[in-house]
């Protein structure tokens, strides 16, 4: 569960208490001044001046107050599953109602298949339609649903798709370019293409599904021509914050699934998604039927699956 801690003044904490009055809870944790449960979040203010935001919307809810607060320094807590760092690129509270270019990627954790990145533009006038068409976080949808929704929205929202197939990916990796930098470059290019595509119209903001801290993300773009936007925001789980990112995620997944199907045809058998044991066995079979060099065309060879597949190949096929 994500959490954010802000350090506030006595005046500010009273203002927050008043703001959350309608969602306040009666039973207060020890040492607290108030506790409330706005949508998908729990907010607790303590006598020390610290305010704790917990839950799916912790980052978004904390962003409402970050201009008047300072995130306290704290040692990493290895027991927590996720610690959100507050930064100035967090989206405003009204982001969900704005006309936004959202970008997301698919395939980074899959051994087989490419990385697909999509930037999609959803105008505020289209948001209700996108909801009616079923646009939501693609992680909540199965591939057949994604395909059906993608076919409906690909002619509704302008978008830009970039695909990094594995031969290109492996070449960049061999040059010492990390996956994080590859993703940043793809996001930058997709957003730039889309900004040009929708001209003279301009989006109110760009929202990127965050995979690195903003300073790291923008450092990846050094030496490149970065996209120019009225406002730029980065946040995790952005698919649940604006429908443009949800649409981008669905379209990226759709492109990934289509390319994956082509890879299965090329392999001559159905290759599995992900990076588990079934993937290792499929890679071993690929080595047996097409040779070790085939991995460069089908897989991200720097994954640990490569060595696992080789061991299975030698054990199973005796070579």
Coordinates of C-alpha atoms in Angstrom, one line a residue:
X1 CA 0.0 0.0 0.0
X2 CA 1.4 3.4 -1.0
X3 CA 1.9 6.1 1.6
X4 CA 3.0 9.7 1.8
X5 CA 4.0 11.7 4.9
X6 CA 3.8 15.5 4.9
X7 CA 5.1 17.8 7.7
X8 CA 2.7 20.7 8.2
X9 CA 2.2 23.7 10.4
X10 CA -0.5 23.9 13.2
X11 CA -2.5 26.2 11.0
X12 CA -2.3 24.0 8.0
X13 CA -3.2 20.8 10.0
X14 CA -6.4 22.6 11.3
X15 CA -7.3 23.6 7.7
X16 CA -6.9 19.9 6.6
X17 CA -9.0 18.8 9.5
X18 CA -11.8 21.1 8.4
X19 CA -11.4 20.1 4.7
X20 CA -11.9 16.4 5.6
X21 CA -14.7 16.9 8.1
X22 CA -17.3 15.2 5.9
X23 CA -15.2 12.1 5.6
X24 CA -13.9 12.0 9.1
X25 CA -13.9 8.9 11.3
X26 CA -14.9 8.9 14.9
X27 CA -12.2 6.6 16.3
X28 CA -8.8 8.4 16.2
X29 CA -5.5 6.6 16.3
X30 CA -3.3 7.4 19.3
X31 CA -1.6 10.8 19.1
X32 CA -3.7 12.0 16.2
X33 CA -5.8 15.2 15.8
X34 CA -8.0 13.9 13.0
X35 CA -8.5 10.9 10.7
X36 CA -10.6 10.8 7.5
X37 CA -11.3 8.5 4.7
X38 CA -11.7 10.3 1.3
X39 CA -12.1 8.1 -1.8
X40 CA -9.4 5.3 -1.9
X41 CA -7.3 7.0 0.8
X42 CA -7.0 7.4 4.6
X43 CA -5.6 10.7 5.9
X44 CA -4.4 11.0 9.5
X45 CA -3.1 14.2 11.1
X46 CA -0.9 13.9 14.2
X47 CA -0.1 16.3 17.0
X48 CA 3.6 16.2 15.8
X49 CA 2.5 18.0 12.6
X50 CA 2.9 15.0 10.4
X51 CA 0.0 14.0 8.1
X52 CA -0.1 10.4 6.8
X53 CA -1.8 9.5 3.5
X54 CA -2.3 5.8 2.9
X55 CA -4.0 3.9 0.1
X56 CA -4.3 3.9 -3.7
X57 CA -4.9 7.6 -4.0
X58 CA -2.3 8.6 -1.4
X59 CA -0.1 10.3 -3.9
X60 CA -2.9 12.2 -5.5
X61 CA -4.5 13.3 -2.2
X62 CA -1.1 14.5 -0.8
X63 CA -0.5 16.5 -3.9
X64 CA -3.4 18.8 -2.8
X65 CA -1.4 20.0 0.2
X66 CA 2.3 19.6 -0.9
X67 CA 2.7 23.3 -1.8
X68 CA 2.1 24.2 1.9
X69 CA 4.0 21.3 3.4
X70 CA 7.5 19.7 3.4
X71 CA 8.0 16.0 3.2
X72 CA 10.0 15.0 6.3
X73 CA 13.3 13.1 5.8
X74 CA 13.0 9.5 6.9
X75 CA 15.0 6.3 6.6
X76 CA 13.7 3.8 4.1
X77 CA 11.4 1.3 5.8
X78 CA 12.0 -2.1 4.4
X79 CA 8.8 -3.4 5.8
X80 CA 6.6 -1.1 3.7
X81 CA 5.6 -2.2 0.3
X82 CA 5.8 1.2 -1.3
X83 CA 7.0 4.6 -0.3
X84 CA 5.9 7.5 -2.5
X85 CA 8.3 10.5 -2.8
X86 CA 6.5 13.8 -3.1
X87 CA 7.8 15.9 -5.9
X88 CA 6.7 19.0 -7.9
X89 CA 5.6 17.0 -10.9
X90 CA 2.7 15.4 -9.1
X91 CA -0.6 16.2 -10.9
X92 CA -3.2 18.7 -9.4
X93 CA -6.4 17.5 -7.7
X94 CA -8.5 18.4 -10.8
X95 CA -6.3 16.5 -13.3
X96 CA -9.1 14.0 -14.0
X97 CA -11.3 16.7 -15.6
X98 CA -8.6 18.2 -17.9
X99 CA -7.7 17.7 -21.5
X100 CA -4.5 15.6 -21.2
X101 CA -1.9 13.7 -23.2
X102 CA -1.2 10.5 -21.2
X103 CA 1.5 8.0 -21.9
X104 CA 2.2 4.5 -20.8
X105 CA 4.2 1.4 -21.8
X106 CA 3.7 -2.4 -21.9
X107 CA 6.1 -5.3 -22.2
X108 CA 9.0 -4.2 -20.0
X109 CA 8.6 -7.2 -17.8
X110 CA 8.0 -9.8 -20.5
X111 CA 10.9 -11.9 -21.7
X112 CA 9.3 -12.5 -25.1
X113 CA 7.8 -9.7 -27.1
X114 CA 8.6 -6.0 -27.6
X115 CA 8.1 -2.9 -25.5
X116 CA 5.2 -0.8 -26.8
X117 CA 4.7 2.8 -25.8
X118 CA 1.6 4.9 -26.5
X119 CA 0.8 8.5 -25.9
X120 CA -3.0 9.3 -26.2
X121 CA -4.8 12.6 -26.1
X122 CA -8.2 12.6 -24.3
X123 CA -10.1 15.9 -24.4
X124 CA -12.3 16.8 -21.5
X125 CA -15.3 16.6 -23.8
X126 CA -14.5 12.9 -24.6
X127 CA -14.1 11.6 -21.0
X128 CA -17.7 10.5 -20.5
X129 CA -17.6 8.7 -23.9
X130 CA -14.3 6.9 -23.0
X131 CA -15.9 5.8 -19.7
X132 CA -18.9 4.4 -21.6
X133 CA -16.6 2.6 -24.0
X134 CA -15.1 0.8 -21.0
X135 CA -11.7 2.6 -20.7
X136 CA -10.1 1.9 -17.4
X137 CA -6.8 0.7 -16.0
X138 CA -5.7 -2.1 -18.4
X139 CA -4.5 -4.2 -15.5
X140 CA -8.1 -4.7 -14.6
X141 CA -8.9 -6.1 -18.0
X142 CA -8.2 -9.4 -19.8
X143 CA -6.6 -9.3 -23.3
X144 CA -9.9 -10.1 -25.1
X145 CA -11.5 -7.1 -23.4
X146 CA -8.5 -4.9 -24.2
X147 CA -8.7 -5.8 -27.8
X148 CA -12.4 -5.0 -28.1
X149 CA -12.0 -1.6 -26.3
X150 CA -8.9 -0.7 -28.3
X151 CA -10.7 -1.3 -31.6
X152 CA -13.4 1.1 -30.4
X153 CA -11.1 3.9 -29.2
X154 CA -8.4 3.9 -31.8
X155 CA -10.5 6.1 -34.0
X156 CA -11.8 8.2 -31.1
X157 CA -8.6 9.5 -29.5
X158 CA -5.5 10.7 -31.4
X159 CA -2.5 8.6 -30.3
X160 CA 1.1 7.8 -31.2
X161 CA 2.5 4.3 -30.9
X162 CA 6.2 3.3 -30.8
X163 CA 7.4 -0.3 -30.7
X164 CA 10.9 -1.4 -29.7
X165 CA 11.3 -4.9 -31.0
X166 CA 13.8 -7.2 -29.3
X167 CA 16.7 -6.9 -31.9
X168 CA 16.7 -3.1 -31.3
X169 CA 16.2 -3.5 -27.6
X170 CA 19.1 -6.0 -27.3
X171 CA 21.4 -3.8 -29.4
X172 CA 20.7 -0.8 -27.1
X173 CA 21.3 -2.9 -24.0
X174 CA 24.6 -4.1 -25.5
X175 CA 25.6 -0.4 -25.7
X176 CA 24.9 0.0 -22.0
X177 CA 21.6 1.8 -22.4
X178 CA 19.3 0.7 -19.5
X179 CA 15.7 -0.3 -19.9
X180 CA 14.7 2.8 -17.9
X181 CA 16.5 5.1 -20.4
X182 CA 15.0 3.1 -23.4
X183 CA 11.5 3.7 -21.9
X184 CA 12.1 7.4 -21.3
X185 CA 13.3 7.9 -24.9
X186 CA 10.2 6.1 -26.3
X187 CA 7.9 8.1 -24.1
X188 CA 9.5 11.3 -25.2
X189 CA 9.3 10.5 -28.9
X190 CA 5.7 9.3 -28.6
X191 CA 4.6 12.4 -26.8
X192 CA 6.4 14.7 -29.3
X193 CA 4.8 12.9 -32.3
X194 CA 1.3 13.3 -30.7
X195 CA 1.9 17.0 -29.9
X196 CA 2.6 17.5 -33.6
X197 CA -0.3 15.4 -34.6
X198 CA -2.9 17.4 -32.7
X199 CA -1.6 20.9 -33.7
X200 CA -2.8 23.6 -33.6
X201 CA -4.7 22.2 -30.6
X202 CA -2.7 22.0 -27.4
X203 CA -3.3 19.7 -24.4
X204 CA -3.6 21.3 -21.0
X205 CA -1.0 18.9 -19.7
X206 CA 1.1 15.8 -20.2
X207 CA 0.7 13.0 -17.7
X208 CA 3.3 10.1 -17.7
X209 CA 2.8 6.9 -15.8
X210 CA 5.9 7.2 -13.6
X211 CA 8.6 4.5 -13.8
X212 CA 11.4 6.7 -12.4
X213 CA 11.7 9.8 -10.2
X214 CA 11.4 13.0 -12.3
X215 CA 15.0 14.0 -12.0
X216 CA 16.1 10.5 -13.3
X217 CA 13.5 10.6 -16.1
X218 CA 14.6 14.0 -17.4
X219 CA 18.3 13.1 -17.0
X220 CA 17.6 10.2 -19.4
X221 CA 16.6 12.7 -22.0
X222 CA 19.8 14.7 -21.9
X223 CA 21.1 15.2 -25.4
X224 CA 17.6 14.7 -26.8
X225 CA 15.1 17.3 -27.8
X226 CA 12.4 16.9 -25.1
X227 CA 8.7 17.4 -25.7
X228 CA 7.3 20.9 -24.9
X229 CA 4.1 21.0 -22.9
X230 CA 2.0 23.5 -21.0
X231 CA 2.4 21.4 -17.9
X232 CA 4.1 18.0 -17.3
X233 CA 3.2 15.6 -14.5
X234 CA 4.5 12.2 -13.5
X235 CA 2.9 9.9 -11.1
X236 CA 2.6 6.2 -10.4
X237 CA -0.7 4.3 -11.2
X238 CA -1.6 7.2 -13.5
X239 CA -4.1 4.9 -15.4
X240 CA -6.4 5.4 -12.5
X241 CA -6.0 9.1 -12.4
X242 CA -6.7 10.2 -16.0
X243 CA -8.5 8.3 -18.8
X244 CA -5.8 9.5 -21.3
X245 CA -3.3 7.2 -19.6
X246 CA -5.8 4.4 -19.3
X247 CA -6.5 4.7 -23.0
X248 CA -2.7 4.8 -23.8
X249 CA -2.3 1.6 -21.6
X250 CA -5.0 -0.2 -23.5
X251 CA -3.7 0.8 -26.9
X252 CA -0.2 -0.2 -25.9
X253 CA -1.4 -3.6 -24.7
X254 CA -3.4 -4.1 -27.9
X255 CA -0.3 -3.4 -30.0
X256 CA 1.8 -5.7 -27.7
X257 CA -0.7 -8.6 -28.0
X258 CA -0.9 -8.2 -31.8
X259 CA 2.9 -8.3 -32.1
X260 CA 3.0 -11.2 -29.7
X261 CA 0.7 -13.2 -31.9
X262 CA 3.0 -12.6 -34.8
X263 CA 6.0 -13.9 -32.8
X264 CA 4.0 -17.0 -32.0
X265 CA 3.4 -17.6 -35.7
X266 CA 7.1 -17.0 -36.4
X267 CA 8.1 -19.5 -33.7
X268 CA 5.6 -22.1 -34.8
X269 CA 4.1 -22.5 -31.4
X270 CA 2.3 -20.4 -28.8
X271 CA 4.8 -18.5 -26.7
X272 CA 3.7 -17.5 -23.2
X273 CA 3.7 -14.0 -21.7
X274 CA 5.5 -12.9 -18.6
X275 CA 8.9 -14.2 -17.3
X276 CA 8.0 -17.4 -15.4
X277 CA 8.9 -21.1 -15.7
X278 CA 6.7 -21.6 -18.7
X279 CA 8.6 -18.9 -20.5
X280 CA 11.9 -20.6 -19.7
X281 CA 10.6 -23.9 -21.2
X282 CA 9.4 -22.1 -24.3
X283 CA 12.7 -20.4 -24.8
X284 CA 14.5 -23.8 -24.5
X285 CA 12.2 -25.2 -27.2
X286 CA 13.0 -22.2 -29.3
X287 CA 16.7 -22.9 -29.0
X288 CA 16.1 -26.5 -29.9
X289 CA 14.0 -25.7 -33.0
X290 CA 15.6 -22.5 -34.3
X291 CA 19.0 -22.3 -32.6
X292 CA 20.5 -20.1 -29.9
X293 CA 20.7 -17.0 -32.1
X294 CA 16.9 -17.0 -32.4
X295 CA 16.7 -15.6 -28.8
X296 CA 17.9 -12.2 -30.1
X297 CA 14.8 -11.9 -32.3
X298 CA 12.3 -13.2 -29.8
X299 CA 13.5 -12.2 -26.3
X300 CA 15.2 -9.6 -24.1
X301 CA 18.4 -11.6 -23.8
X302 CA 19.7 -9.9 -20.7
X303 CA 16.9 -11.3 -18.6
X304 CA 17.8 -14.2 -16.2
X305 CA 15.4 -16.4 -18.3
X306 CA 18.2 -16.8 -20.9
X307 CA 20.5 -18.8 -18.7
X308 CA 17.5 -20.7 -17.2
X309 CA 16.4 -21.6 -20.8
X310 CA 19.9 -22.8 -21.7
X311 CA 20.0 -25.1 -18.7
X312 CA 16.6 -26.6 -19.5
X313 CA 17.7 -27.0 -23.2
X314 CA 20.8 -29.0 -22.2
X315 CA 18.9 -31.1 -19.7
X316 CA 15.8 -31.8 -21.8
X317 CA 17.4 -32.1 -25.2
X318 CA 20.8 -33.5 -24.1
X319 CA 22.8 -31.0 -26.0

